[in-house]
mmCIF file of C-alpha atoms in Angstrom:
data_model
loop_
_atom_site.group_PDB
_atom_site.id
_atom_site.type_symbol
_atom_site.label_atom_id
_atom_site.label_comp_id
_atom_site.label_asym_id
_atom_site.label_seq_id
_atom_site.Cartn_x
_atom_site.Cartn_y
_atom_site.Cartn_z
ATOM 1 C CA MET Z 1 -26.446 16.417 -26.595
ATOM 2 C CA SER Z 2 -23.217 15.938 -28.531
ATOM 3 C CA ILE Z 3 -21.102 12.896 -27.666
ATOM 4 C CA SER Z 4 -17.638 12.206 -29.060
ATOM 5 C CA ALA Z 5 -18.036 10.546 -32.446
ATOM 6 C CA GLN Z 6 -15.937 7.491 -31.673
ATOM 7 C CA GLY Z 7 -18.044 6.618 -28.626
ATOM 8 C CA PRO Z 8 -16.693 5.129 -25.395
ATOM 9 C CA GLN Z 9 -13.055 4.073 -25.534
ATOM 10 C CA CYS Z 10 -11.520 1.616 -23.067
ATOM 11 C CA ILE Z 11 -8.712 3.470 -21.283
ATOM 12 C CA TRP Z 12 -7.892 0.639 -18.861
ATOM 13 C CA GLU Z 13 -8.618 -3.030 -19.509
ATOM 14 C CA LEU Z 14 -8.924 -3.511 -15.778
ATOM 15 C CA GLY Z 15 -10.935 -6.741 -15.855
ATOM 16 C CA ALA Z 16 -12.926 -5.765 -12.752
ATOM 17 C CA LYS Z 17 -15.463 -8.366 -11.710
ATOM 18 C CA LEU Z 18 -17.720 -5.598 -10.393
ATOM 19 C CA GLY Z 19 -16.209 -2.216 -11.205
ATOM 20 C CA GLU Z 20 -18.195 0.561 -9.538
ATOM 21 C CA GLY Z 21 -18.280 4.057 -8.114
ATOM 22 C CA PRO Z 22 -15.952 6.118 -10.325
ATOM 23 C CA PHE Z 23 -15.271 9.663 -9.167
ATOM 24 C CA TRP Z 24 -12.936 12.412 -10.357
ATOM 25 C CA HIS Z 25 -10.498 13.797 -7.788
ATOM 26 C CA ALA Z 26 -9.783 17.269 -9.189
ATOM 27 C CA ALA Z 27 -6.902 18.103 -6.849
ATOM 28 C CA GLU Z 28 -5.081 14.953 -7.937
ATOM 29 C CA ALA Z 29 -6.320 15.072 -11.557
ATOM 30 C CA ALA Z 30 -7.126 11.406 -11.077
ATOM 31 C CA LEU Z 31 -10.001 8.977 -11.451
ATOM 32 C CA TYR Z 32 -10.797 6.582 -8.610
ATOM 33 C CA LEU Z 33 -13.066 3.538 -8.742
ATOM 34 C CA VAL Z 34 -13.583 0.269 -6.898
ATOM 35 C CA ASP Z 35 -13.925 -3.390 -7.805
ATOM 36 C CA ILE Z 36 -16.439 -4.568 -5.232
ATOM 37 C CA LYS Z 37 -15.982 -8.312 -5.699
ATOM 38 C CA GLY Z 38 -12.275 -7.970 -6.364
ATOM 39 C CA ARG Z 39 -11.891 -6.052 -3.086
ATOM 40 C CA ARG Z 40 -9.705 -3.446 -4.748
ATOM 41 C CA LEU Z 41 -9.448 0.324 -5.063
ATOM 42 C CA HIS Z 42 -8.011 1.722 -8.287
ATOM 43 C CA ARG Z 43 -6.712 5.099 -9.473
ATOM 44 C CA CYS Z 44 -5.565 6.363 -12.879
ATOM 45 C CA ALA Z 45 -5.047 9.548 -14.869
ATOM 46 C CA GLU Z 46 -7.617 10.928 -17.312
ATOM 47 C CA ASP Z 47 -6.088 8.944 -20.181
ATOM 48 C CA GLY Z 48 -5.857 5.721 -18.172
ATOM 49 C CA SER Z 49 -2.142 6.033 -17.389
ATOM 50 C CA ALA Z 50 -0.464 6.390 -13.958
ATOM 51 C CA ARG Z 51 -2.307 3.326 -12.668
ATOM 52 C CA GLN Z 52 -2.326 2.376 -8.994
ATOM 53 C CA SER Z 53 -4.301 -0.239 -7.071
ATOM 54 C CA TRP Z 54 -4.799 -1.104 -3.415
ATOM 55 C CA ASP Z 55 -6.167 -4.201 -1.704
ATOM 56 C CA MET Z 56 -9.158 -3.623 0.554
ATOM 57 C CA PRO Z 57 -9.974 -5.725 3.654
ATOM 58 C CA ALA Z 58 -13.458 -6.661 2.372
ATOM 59 C CA GLU Z 59 -15.907 -5.959 -0.455
ATOM 60 C CA ILE Z 60 -15.765 -2.191 -0.969
ATOM 61 C CA GLY Z 61 -18.997 -0.616 -2.207
ATOM 62 C CA PHE Z 62 -17.651 2.900 -2.686
ATOM 63 C CA ALA Z 63 -14.738 5.233 -1.988
ATOM 64 C CA LEU Z 64 -15.282 9.000 -1.897
ATOM 65 C CA PRO Z 65 -13.066 11.967 -0.981
ATOM 66 C CA MET Z 66 -12.988 13.439 2.507
ATOM 67 C CA GLU Z 67 -12.205 16.994 3.478
ATOM 68 C CA GLY Z 68 -8.768 17.015 5.016
ATOM 69 C CA GLY Z 69 -7.540 14.130 2.890
ATOM 70 C CA GLY Z 70 -8.156 10.453 2.455
ATOM 71 C CA LEU Z 71 -11.212 8.567 1.297
ATOM 72 C CA VAL Z 72 -14.322 7.398 3.101
ATOM 73 C CA CYS Z 73 -14.838 3.762 2.131
ATOM 74 C CA GLY Z 74 -17.993 1.704 2.489
ATOM 75 C CA LEU Z 75 -17.366 -1.894 3.535
ATOM 76 C CA PRO Z 76 -19.839 -4.458 4.877
ATOM 77 C CA GLY Z 77 -21.239 -3.087 8.129
ATOM 78 C CA LYS Z 78 -18.828 -0.166 8.439
ATOM 79 C CA LEU Z 79 -17.243 2.974 7.089
ATOM 80 C CA LEU Z 80 -13.461 3.334 7.103
ATOM 81 C CA ARG Z 81 -11.140 6.194 6.275
ATOM 82 C CA PHE Z 82 -8.363 5.127 3.916
ATOM 83 C CA SER Z 83 -5.156 6.999 3.132
ATOM 84 C CA PRO Z 84 -3.832 6.150 -0.353
ATOM 85 C CA GLU Z 85 -0.545 7.788 0.678
ATOM 86 C CA THR Z 86 0.110 5.575 3.707
ATOM 87 C CA GLY Z 87 -2.225 2.636 3.153
ATOM 88 C CA ALA Z 88 -3.666 3.154 6.646
ATOM 89 C CA PHE Z 89 -7.302 2.465 7.579
ATOM 90 C CA THR Z 90 -9.124 4.333 10.341
ATOM 91 C CA PRO Z 91 -12.535 3.134 11.635
ATOM 92 C CA LEU Z 92 -15.290 5.730 11.272
ATOM 93 C CA LEU Z 93 -18.671 4.092 11.881
ATOM 94 C CA GLU Z 94 -20.315 0.694 12.261
ATOM 95 C CA LEU Z 95 -23.889 -0.103 11.214
ATOM 96 C CA GLU Z 96 -26.289 -2.973 10.470
ATOM 97 C CA ALA Z 97 -24.533 -5.394 12.820
ATOM 98 C CA ASP Z 98 -27.845 -7.280 12.955
ATOM 99 C CA ILE Z 99 -27.870 -7.882 9.167
ATOM 100 C CA PRO Z 100 -24.662 -9.831 8.458
ATOM 101 C CA GLY Z 101 -25.824 -10.734 4.942
ATOM 102 C CA ASN Z 102 -25.764 -7.097 3.845
ATOM 103 C CA ARG Z 103 -22.957 -5.051 2.340
ATOM 104 C CA LEU Z 104 -22.718 -1.373 1.432
ATOM 105 C CA ASN Z 105 -23.265 -0.275 -2.157
ATOM 106 C CA ASP Z 106 -23.320 2.972 -4.147
ATOM 107 C CA GLY Z 107 -22.404 6.248 -2.403
ATOM 108 C CA TYR Z 108 -22.451 9.994 -3.099
ATOM 109 C CA VAL Z 109 -21.522 13.279 -1.369
ATOM 110 C CA ASP Z 110 -23.927 16.207 -1.626
ATOM 111 C CA SER Z 111 -23.184 19.942 -1.744
ATOM 112 C CA GLN Z 112 -23.613 20.185 2.029
ATOM 113 C CA GLY Z 113 -20.767 17.709 2.520
ATOM 114 C CA ALA Z 114 -23.094 14.911 3.683
ATOM 115 C CA LEU Z 115 -22.548 11.312 2.624
ATOM 116 C CA TRP Z 116 -25.426 9.349 1.086
ATOM 117 C CA PHE Z 117 -25.099 5.605 0.613
ATOM 118 C CA GLY Z 118 -27.097 2.420 0.479
ATOM 119 C CA SER Z 119 -26.871 -1.082 1.854
ATOM 120 C CA MET Z 120 -28.070 -4.221 0.091
ATOM 121 C CA ASP Z 121 -28.459 -7.957 0.422
ATOM 122 C CA ASN Z 122 -25.199 -9.425 -0.868
ATOM 123 C CA GLY Z 123 -27.207 -12.375 -2.173
ATOM 124 C CA GLU Z 124 -29.329 -9.917 -4.189
ATOM 125 C CA SER Z 125 -32.647 -11.454 -3.149
ATOM 126 C CA ALA Z 126 -33.802 -10.193 0.281
ATOM 127 C CA PRO Z 127 -35.272 -6.682 0.757
ATOM 128 C CA THR Z 128 -32.855 -5.872 3.597
ATOM 129 C CA GLY Z 129 -31.255 -2.833 1.955
ATOM 130 C CA ALA Z 130 -31.632 0.716 3.191
ATOM 131 C CA LEU Z 131 -30.713 4.259 2.168
ATOM 132 C CA TYR Z 132 -28.685 6.364 4.623
ATOM 133 C CA ARG Z 133 -27.476 9.925 5.040
ATOM 134 C CA LEU Z 134 -24.449 10.620 7.216
ATOM 135 C CA SER Z 135 -24.309 14.313 8.053
ATOM 136 C CA PRO Z 136 -21.051 16.219 8.582
ATOM 137 C CA ASP Z 137 -21.629 16.093 12.354
ATOM 138 C CA GLY Z 138 -21.702 12.298 12.238
ATOM 139 C CA ALA Z 139 -25.459 11.804 12.646
ATOM 140 C CA LEU Z 140 -26.680 8.777 10.685
ATOM 141 C CA GLN Z 141 -30.262 8.802 9.410
ATOM 142 C CA GLN Z 142 -32.080 6.061 7.531
ATOM 143 C CA LYS Z 143 -33.918 7.575 4.561
ATOM 144 C CA GLY Z 144 -35.491 4.463 3.063
ATOM 145 C CA SER Z 145 -35.705 0.715 3.581
ATOM 146 C CA GLY Z 146 -37.065 -2.529 2.180
ATOM 147 C CA ILE Z 147 -34.890 -2.470 -0.956
ATOM 148 C CA VAL Z 148 -32.931 -5.424 -2.344
ATOM 149 C CA ILE Z 149 -30.282 -3.431 -4.253
ATOM 150 C CA THR Z 150 -29.929 0.287 -3.477
ATOM 151 C CA ASN Z 151 -28.234 2.435 -6.104
ATOM 152 C CA GLY Z 152 -27.708 5.830 -7.675
ATOM 153 C CA PRO Z 153 -28.083 8.465 -4.935
ATOM 154 C CA CYS Z 154 -27.627 11.945 -6.479
ATOM 155 C CA HIS Z 155 -29.098 15.467 -6.506
ATOM 156 C CA SER Z 156 -30.177 17.963 -9.126
ATOM 157 C CA PRO Z 157 -27.839 20.980 -9.518
ATOM 158 C CA ASP Z 158 -30.070 23.177 -7.347
ATOM 159 C CA GLY Z 159 -30.194 20.498 -4.648
ATOM 160 C CA ARG Z 160 -33.984 20.476 -4.614
ATOM 161 C CA THR Z 161 -34.482 17.049 -6.195
ATOM 162 C CA PHE Z 162 -32.927 13.822 -4.937
ATOM 163 C CA TYR Z 163 -32.778 10.625 -6.967
ATOM 164 C CA HIS Z 164 -32.429 7.044 -5.788
ATOM 165 C CA THR Z 165 -32.637 3.752 -7.667
ATOM 166 C CA ASP Z 166 -34.289 0.428 -6.868
ATOM 167 C CA THR Z 167 -32.236 -1.710 -9.252
ATOM 168 C CA LEU Z 168 -34.302 -4.907 -9.187
ATOM 169 C CA GLY Z 169 -37.522 -2.887 -9.344
ATOM 170 C CA LYS Z 170 -36.096 -1.123 -12.420
ATOM 171 C CA VAL Z 171 -37.233 2.234 -11.047
ATOM 172 C CA VAL Z 172 -35.449 5.517 -10.398
ATOM 173 C CA TYR Z 173 -37.329 7.525 -7.777
ATOM 174 C CA ALA Z 174 -37.295 11.293 -7.308
ATOM 175 C CA TYR Z 175 -37.907 13.152 -4.053
ATOM 176 C CA ASP Z 176 -38.231 16.754 -3.009
ATOM 177 C CA ALA Z 177 -35.074 17.517 -1.020
ATOM 178 C CA ALA Z 178 -34.291 20.091 1.643
ATOM 179 C CA PRO Z 179 -30.777 21.343 2.528
ATOM 180 C CA ASP Z 180 -30.879 19.442 5.826
ATOM 181 C CA GLY Z 181 -31.420 16.152 3.984
ATOM 182 C CA THR Z 182 -35.150 15.884 4.549
ATOM 183 C CA LEU Z 183 -36.847 13.985 1.709
ATOM 184 C CA SER Z 184 -40.513 14.164 0.764
ATOM 185 C CA ASN Z 185 -42.918 13.587 -2.131
ATOM 186 C CA LYS Z 186 -41.384 10.297 -3.299
ATOM 187 C CA ARG Z 187 -42.431 9.601 -6.872
ATOM 188 C CA GLU Z 188 -41.470 7.474 -9.849
ATOM 189 C CA PHE Z 189 -39.031 9.436 -12.018
ATOM 190 C CA VAL Z 190 -38.223 6.707 -14.543
ATOM 191 C CA ARG Z 191 -39.181 3.091 -15.023
ATOM 192 C CA THR Z 192 -36.364 1.872 -17.221
ATOM 193 C CA THR Z 193 -36.830 -0.129 -20.388
ATOM 194 C CA GLU Z 194 -35.306 -3.430 -21.440
ATOM 195 C CA PRO Z 195 -32.684 -4.661 -21.693
ATOM 196 C CA GLY Z 196 -30.870 -4.334 -18.400
ATOM 197 C CA HIS Z 197 -31.325 -2.946 -14.895
ATOM 198 C CA PRO Z 198 -30.647 0.634 -13.735
ATOM 199 C CA ASP Z 199 -27.402 0.830 -11.795
ATOM 200 C CA GLY Z 200 -25.463 3.928 -10.727
ATOM 201 C CA SER Z 201 -26.681 7.441 -11.607
ATOM 202 C CA VAL Z 202 -25.192 10.917 -11.819
ATOM 203 C CA VAL Z 203 -26.617 14.339 -12.709
ATOM 204 C CA ASP Z 204 -24.941 16.760 -15.115
ATOM 205 C CA SER Z 205 -24.899 20.577 -14.950
ATOM 206 C CA GLU Z 206 -28.116 20.829 -16.981
ATOM 207 C CA GLY Z 207 -29.966 18.621 -14.503
ATOM 208 C CA CYS Z 208 -30.085 15.598 -16.785
ATOM 209 C CA VAL Z 209 -29.762 12.214 -15.076
ATOM 210 C CA TRP Z 210 -27.326 9.663 -16.508
ATOM 211 C CA VAL Z 211 -28.332 6.091 -15.657
ATOM 212 C CA ALA Z 212 -25.942 3.197 -16.273
ATOM 213 C CA MET Z 213 -27.731 0.058 -17.440
ATOM 214 C CA PHE Z 214 -26.319 -3.190 -16.061
ATOM 215 C CA GLY Z 215 -26.956 -5.834 -18.690
ATOM 216 C CA GLY Z 216 -28.103 -3.162 -21.133
ATOM 217 C CA ALA Z 217 -24.749 -2.280 -22.769
ATOM 218 C CA ARG Z 218 -25.601 1.408 -22.525
ATOM 219 C CA VAL Z 219 -25.999 4.565 -20.498
ATOM 220 C CA ASP Z 220 -29.214 6.570 -20.865
ATOM 221 C CA ARG Z 221 -29.446 10.322 -20.316
ATOM 222 C CA TYR Z 222 -32.826 11.523 -19.045
ATOM 223 C CA SER Z 223 -34.144 15.067 -19.016
ATOM 224 C CA PRO Z 224 -35.365 16.454 -15.666
ATOM 225 C CA GLU Z 225 -38.843 15.490 -16.909
ATOM 226 C CA GLY Z 226 -37.830 11.830 -17.202
ATOM 227 C CA LYS Z 227 -37.551 11.570 -20.990
ATOM 228 C CA VAL Z 228 -34.627 9.818 -22.701
ATOM 229 C CA VAL Z 229 -32.651 12.485 -24.555
ATOM 230 C CA ALA Z 230 -29.498 10.504 -25.379
ATOM 231 C CA THR Z 231 -28.191 6.947 -25.267
ATOM 232 C CA VAL Z 232 -24.534 5.929 -25.287
ATOM 233 C CA ALA Z 233 -23.854 2.357 -26.476
ATOM 234 C CA PHE Z 234 -20.962 0.330 -25.059
ATOM 235 C CA PRO Z 235 -19.050 -2.698 -26.380
ATOM 236 C CA CYS Z 236 -19.785 -4.723 -23.237
ATOM 237 C CA PRO Z 237 -23.061 -5.436 -21.422
ATOM 238 C CA ASN Z 238 -22.639 -4.450 -17.760
ATOM 239 C CA ILE Z 239 -22.283 -0.688 -17.297
ATOM 240 C CA THR Z 240 -22.328 0.224 -13.612
ATOM 241 C CA LYS Z 241 -21.855 3.985 -13.217
ATOM 242 C CA VAL Z 242 -20.475 7.104 -14.907
ATOM 243 C CA ALA Z 243 -18.607 10.105 -13.524
ATOM 244 C CA PHE Z 244 -17.704 13.464 -15.027
ATOM 245 C CA GLY Z 245 -14.096 14.584 -14.846
ATOM 246 C CA GLY Z 246 -11.125 16.195 -16.504
ATOM 247 C CA ALA Z 247 -10.292 19.871 -16.139
ATOM 248 C CA ASP Z 248 -13.545 20.925 -17.841
ATOM 249 C CA LEU Z 249 -15.756 18.158 -16.358
ATOM 250 C CA ARG Z 250 -16.629 17.107 -19.925
ATOM 251 C CA THR Z 251 -14.856 13.744 -19.910
ATOM 252 C CA VAL Z 252 -17.275 11.013 -18.888
ATOM 253 C CA PHE Z 253 -15.762 7.926 -17.265
ATOM 254 C CA ALA Z 254 -17.638 4.630 -16.959
ATOM 255 C CA SER Z 255 -17.027 1.583 -14.799
ATOM 256 C CA THR Z 256 -18.103 -1.848 -16.050
ATOM 257 C CA ALA Z 257 -18.242 -5.434 -14.795
ATOM 258 C CA TRP Z 258 -18.027 -9.046 -15.934
ATOM 259 C CA LYS Z 259 -20.003 -10.366 -12.965
ATOM 260 C CA GLY Z 260 -22.731 -12.763 -14.113
ATOM 261 C CA MET Z 261 -21.297 -13.274 -17.588
ATOM 262 C CA THR Z 262 -20.628 -16.728 -19.005
ATOM 263 C CA ASP Z 263 -17.191 -17.712 -20.270
ATOM 264 C CA GLU Z 264 -18.557 -17.429 -23.794
ATOM 265 C CA ALA Z 265 -19.913 -13.933 -23.143
ATOM 266 C CA ARG Z 266 -16.627 -12.827 -21.625
ATOM 267 C CA ALA Z 267 -14.743 -14.123 -24.634
ATOM 268 C CA ALA Z 268 -17.101 -12.175 -26.887
ATOM 269 C CA HIS Z 269 -16.690 -9.003 -24.796
ATOM 270 C CA PRO Z 270 -13.009 -8.904 -23.796
ATOM 271 C CA GLN Z 271 -13.225 -5.332 -22.468
ATOM 272 C CA ALA Z 272 -15.897 -6.194 -19.888
ATOM 273 C CA GLY Z 273 -14.708 -4.935 -16.529
ATOM 274 C CA GLY Z 274 -12.689 -2.173 -18.149
ATOM 275 C CA VAL Z 275 -12.719 1.581 -17.563
ATOM 276 C CA PHE Z 276 -14.114 3.635 -20.439
ATOM 277 C CA SER Z 277 -14.272 7.322 -21.298
ATOM 278 C CA PHE Z 278 -15.865 9.617 -23.854
ATOM 279 C CA ARG Z 279 -16.279 13.361 -24.314
ATOM 280 C CA VAL Z 280 -19.487 15.399 -24.104
ATOM 281 C CA GLU Z 281 -20.515 19.031 -24.558
ATOM 282 C CA THR Z 282 -22.425 19.448 -21.303
ATOM 283 C CA PRO Z 283 -20.174 19.277 -18.229
ATOM 284 C CA GLY Z 284 -20.993 17.459 -15.050
ATOM 285 C CA GLN Z 285 -21.134 18.803 -11.508
ATOM 286 C CA GLN Z 286 -18.107 19.136 -9.282
ATOM 287 C CA GLN Z 287 -17.247 16.290 -6.931
ATOM 288 C CA HIS Z 288 -17.921 17.247 -3.307
ATOM 289 C CA LYS Z 289 -15.992 15.981 -0.301
ATOM 290 C CA TYR Z 290 -17.457 14.468 2.847
ATOM 291 C CA LYS Z 291 -17.034 17.099 5.558
ATOM 292 C CA GLY Z 292 -17.386 14.728 8.490
ATOM 293 C CA SER Z 293 -15.120 15.030 11.488
ATOM 294 C CA LEU Z 294 -15.493 11.408 12.548
#
C-alpha cells in the first residue's frame, strides 16, 4: 500500500474539540465534517480552501448526504434534515427519549441507501449505547446494545460483511450481512493494540478496513483477514475517522480532536483538531446517500 511520501498534511487548522465524521460530497467536490463538542458543521474543498461552517442546535454526532438534497444529522435523541443552502432544519425522527444521558455518534450510509448509526453515553461510562439501522422506508431497527461508545459502522465492498466498533472494549467486530440489513455471526475482527482506542472506520475498494486510533496518533489499515498491512502516523494524538475523496477517491481525509488533552499536550501538538489529508494508491468506495423519504 503506497502512501504519499510526505504523510498527512494539515489542510485546515480547524481546532475542533472533537472533529468527527468526514465524508466526501462528490457532487459538490467538498469535504464535510462535524465538531461534536463544538456543535458545528464544517465544509471545505479538497485542498482545505472554500471553508464554510454552520452552528448546530446541539452536539452533532454525524452529518451525511440525503437523496434529494440536504444532510441527515444525528443530534441527541433525534435525526434532523439540514439544508446548508438555507440553514433550515426539518425534524425526521426521535429516539431514546428514555435515555437523556445519551447522544448519537458515528454514522454511515450503505449501498441500499439505509442509514446506520450508534448512540452512546455522553459521559462515556454507562453501557447505554446501541447500534441502529434506519431503512429507506423509515423503519428503525436496533442491531446491537449494551455498548458505552459505538463507532465505525461500515461494510465490505460486496456488502456481505459489516463492521462495528466497541471503542472502550478496543474491539472491531465483523458480522455476516444481508441486503435487508440482517446481521449474523458476530465475531471479533480485530482487537486493537496500544496505544489508543479504535474510533471511526471506513473500508476501501480492496476491502481493507481503515481504523482511526484515538490517542494512538495513527490510522491502521487492516486486511480483510484482520492483519495490519499499513500504518499512517500523524503529528497529533487523537485521530477520529478517515474518508476517501477527490475525483479519484484516492485522497484520504482525516478528522482529529483535542478533547482530553492537557494544555501542555495541546501546546506540543498545535494541529490537534485539524483536518488532514494524504494520497494513496488504492481508492475508497463511493459515498452513498440516505434514500429515506421521512
